[in-house]
Every structure is written in structure tokens, then in C-alpha cells.
């Protein structure tokens, strides 16, 4: 079985062959250039971001600085926004849906290492895909671990560490992240103010 297959199914592998080191280096070179662009170079940033990612829908935007393991293993839908310091450890595939927002300092980490020290010392790792479905909002400092799916419309509170998949239409938060409540009518009216006398 090839390393590239192992990278998406959670089996142990080493990532030093099959052109992987060169692919990682190329991704980091592209991100280095992206992070050096000026705020006024919006069109240049858009072109560069399309070259960094595996795919990027319309109106995708990432505030520099950005960090990636590969970049090309990440696929992003339309109307995506990520604030400063997005980190994509995209050894396995990262799939981000439409209308997704990330606050500053979000990390999506598809890769991990064995807990057993005798196995870990061999330099092997494992990876599992991450899926962020449509209309999700991740708060500042959220960390998403390997193999996690965050369901459509859900909101993850700032500082959460998401170790297990989260269903659709909920607010979840904490370390580890847990569902707090369903999104409901109270959220639609939370910012409606009455007219002043």
C-alpha cells in the first residue's frame, strides 16, 4: 500500500518518500511568498491562494500569516474567510465547505504520532481527514484533531479542542469540546433590539 493511501486512512507511515518532502517544501515556499504580500495586493493574494490550496471556491480569503504542511491537500468551498494565523496540518485531506468562517489562530491538524514511545521513536505518524461542513464558524484558537467532522451550521467556541466529531446545528465548546446546546430561535433574535422611546 502506498504512503499516500496510508495518509488518509489512519495507518502508520513515514513521509520521507514518494515525492512528499518535495511537495511539502513547495507548499511552504508558496506560503512564504503569500505571507510577504502587502495588504494592498488583494488580487495577487487571491491568485497565490488558489495556487497554494488543492482547490478554492469563489470569494475565499485567508489573512496572512498562513501555515500549511502541504496546502494542496486542502479543499475549500466558496465564501470562506480565515482570520490571522490559520495553520493547516494537511497531511491527510482537509475539506472545508461553503460559507465557513475561522477566527484567529485556528489549527486543523490531520496528523498525529503514536502514544507508545517505542513506536513513536521510529518516526512514524498517522493521519485522518478533517471535514468542516457548510456554514460552520470556528472561534479563536480552536484546534481540530485528526478524523473530526464538524457538522453543518455548527459553532465551535473559542479555545476549544475538538477531539471527536460534532453534529450539525449545535453550539459546542470546551477542552475537550462538547455539545452545549442546539442552535435555535433564540439565536435568530439575539441581536434584534427594540426601538428606543
XYZ file of C-alpha atoms in Angstrom:
197
model
C 0.000 0.000 0.000
C 1.391 3.413 -0.927
C 2.209 6.035 1.669
C -0.271 8.406 0.065
C -3.100 5.937 0.685
C -1.967 5.328 4.272
C -2.026 9.106 4.851
C -5.826 9.184 4.606
C -6.833 6.002 6.433
C -5.127 6.305 9.807
C -2.367 3.734 9.260
C 1.184 4.403 10.384
C 3.586 5.723 7.754
C 6.738 7.744 7.272
C 6.515 10.700 4.937
C 10.045 10.732 3.534
C 9.385 9.134 0.119
C 7.081 9.263 -2.906
C 7.877 12.935 -3.513
C 6.276 14.017 -0.225
C 9.238 16.027 1.153
C 9.438 17.955 -2.120
C 5.691 18.582 -2.115
C 5.823 19.896 1.457
C 8.739 22.164 0.618
C 6.945 23.552 -2.437
C 3.856 24.313 -0.338
C 5.911 26.094 2.282
C 7.683 28.137 -0.396
C 4.340 29.284 -1.820
C 3.058 30.190 1.655
C 6.269 32.071 2.450
C 5.677 34.307 -0.571
C 1.982 34.704 0.286
C 2.795 35.832 3.814
C 5.108 38.550 2.454
C 2.437 40.229 0.327
C 1.272 43.712 1.181
C -2.309 44.338 2.368
C -2.972 46.305 -0.833
C -2.081 43.297 -3.035
C -5.503 41.676 -2.841
C -5.558 40.351 -6.420
C -2.075 38.895 -6.025
C -3.129 37.192 -2.790
C -6.173 35.666 -4.494
C -4.030 34.214 -7.298
C -1.461 32.886 -4.847
C -4.069 31.330 -2.563
C -5.532 29.381 -5.494
C -2.028 28.057 -6.180
C -1.445 27.108 -2.527
C -4.676 25.149 -1.964
C -5.838 21.972 -3.642
C -8.982 23.887 -4.591
C -10.550 27.186 -3.554
C -14.085 28.392 -4.296
C -15.158 31.932 -5.125
C -14.582 34.651 -2.532
C -12.075 32.665 -0.489
C -9.877 34.783 1.766
C -7.132 33.986 4.279
C -5.488 36.757 6.301
C -1.718 36.242 6.463
C 0.144 34.709 8.078
C -0.893 31.246 6.933
C 0.910 27.961 7.666
C 0.485 24.657 5.808
C 2.048 21.222 5.761
C 1.206 20.802 2.060
C -1.604 23.188 1.161
C -2.539 21.077 -1.853
C -4.318 18.572 0.401
C -6.818 21.257 1.465
C -10.045 21.880 -0.488
C -12.147 24.941 0.344
C -15.642 25.912 -0.816
C -16.984 29.356 -1.666
C -17.267 32.383 0.644
C -14.551 31.177 3.025
C -12.881 33.544 5.473
C -9.984 32.788 7.816
C -8.517 35.403 10.121
C -4.820 35.596 11.099
C -2.612 32.574 11.859
C -4.530 29.727 10.238
C -2.496 26.513 10.477
C -3.347 23.589 8.187
C -1.513 20.389 9.078
C -2.969 18.843 5.940
C -1.071 15.573 5.692
C -4.469 13.935 5.139
C -7.215 15.684 3.192
C -8.883 18.751 4.709
C -12.309 19.559 3.253
C -13.932 22.894 4.118
C -17.444 23.647 2.880
C -19.170 26.835 1.740
C -19.733 29.927 3.907
C -17.257 28.870 6.596
C -15.558 31.355 8.944
C -12.453 30.872 11.096
C -11.421 33.337 13.808
C -7.687 33.946 14.517
C -5.319 31.133 15.474
C -7.344 28.163 14.232
C -5.432 24.899 13.728
C -6.666 21.923 11.716
C -4.303 19.021 12.423
C -4.871 15.830 10.442
C -1.630 14.225 11.668
C -0.622 12.661 14.969
C 2.000 10.361 16.423
C 1.729 7.073 18.342
C 1.454 7.298 22.113
C 3.672 4.242 22.666
C 7.243 5.595 22.884
C 8.819 2.547 21.217
C 6.648 3.081 18.129
C 6.859 6.875 18.245
C 10.666 6.824 18.209
C 10.573 5.164 14.781
C 9.395 8.482 13.320
C 6.100 7.089 12.065
C 2.891 9.070 12.169
C -0.776 8.648 11.289
C -3.256 10.948 9.582
C -7.025 11.098 9.219
C -9.072 13.545 7.132
C -10.863 16.534 8.644
C -14.194 17.780 7.296
C -15.681 21.178 8.114
C -19.189 21.264 6.640
C -21.079 24.292 5.246
C -21.832 27.386 7.372
C -19.539 26.437 10.272
C -17.891 29.077 12.451
C -14.770 28.208 14.456
C -13.888 30.643 17.256
C -10.437 31.979 18.088
C -7.827 29.402 18.995
C -9.873 26.338 18.062
C -7.859 23.151 17.464
C -9.427 20.367 15.393
C -7.833 16.918 15.733
C -7.409 14.111 13.155
C -10.532 12.392 11.876
C -13.012 15.037 13.071
C -16.070 16.198 11.129
C -17.876 19.355 12.251
C -21.488 19.322 11.095
C -23.265 21.938 9.017
C -24.152 25.260 10.704
C -22.396 24.433 13.974
C -20.377 26.932 16.018
C -17.278 25.952 17.994
C -16.424 28.230 20.923
C -13.065 29.958 21.276
C -10.231 27.906 22.728
C -11.917 24.547 22.141
C -10.017 21.361 21.357
C -12.210 19.234 19.094
C -11.240 15.595 19.582
C -14.471 13.972 18.328
C -16.925 14.790 15.566
C -19.589 17.409 16.286
C -23.132 17.123 14.841
C -24.898 19.733 12.733
C -26.772 22.737 14.142
C -25.189 22.955 17.584
C -23.001 25.197 19.705
C -20.070 23.250 21.137
C -17.132 24.326 23.276
C -14.538 23.207 25.774
C -11.460 21.073 26.273
C -12.356 18.552 25.119
C -15.098 20.109 23.005
C -18.648 19.045 23.884
C -22.072 19.976 22.572
C -23.553 22.714 24.748
C -26.920 23.179 23.053
C -28.795 23.200 19.760
C -28.909 26.346 17.663
C -32.476 27.654 17.878
C -34.850 30.625 17.594
C -33.137 32.392 20.491
C -30.058 32.758 18.293
C -32.016 34.379 15.484
C -33.314 37.065 17.876
C -30.155 37.528 19.950
C -29.142 40.735 18.188
C -32.556 42.230 17.495
C -33.054 45.390 19.550
C -36.297 47.179 20.257
C -36.841 50.749 19.162
C -35.948 53.369 21.727
C -38.624 55.633 23.155
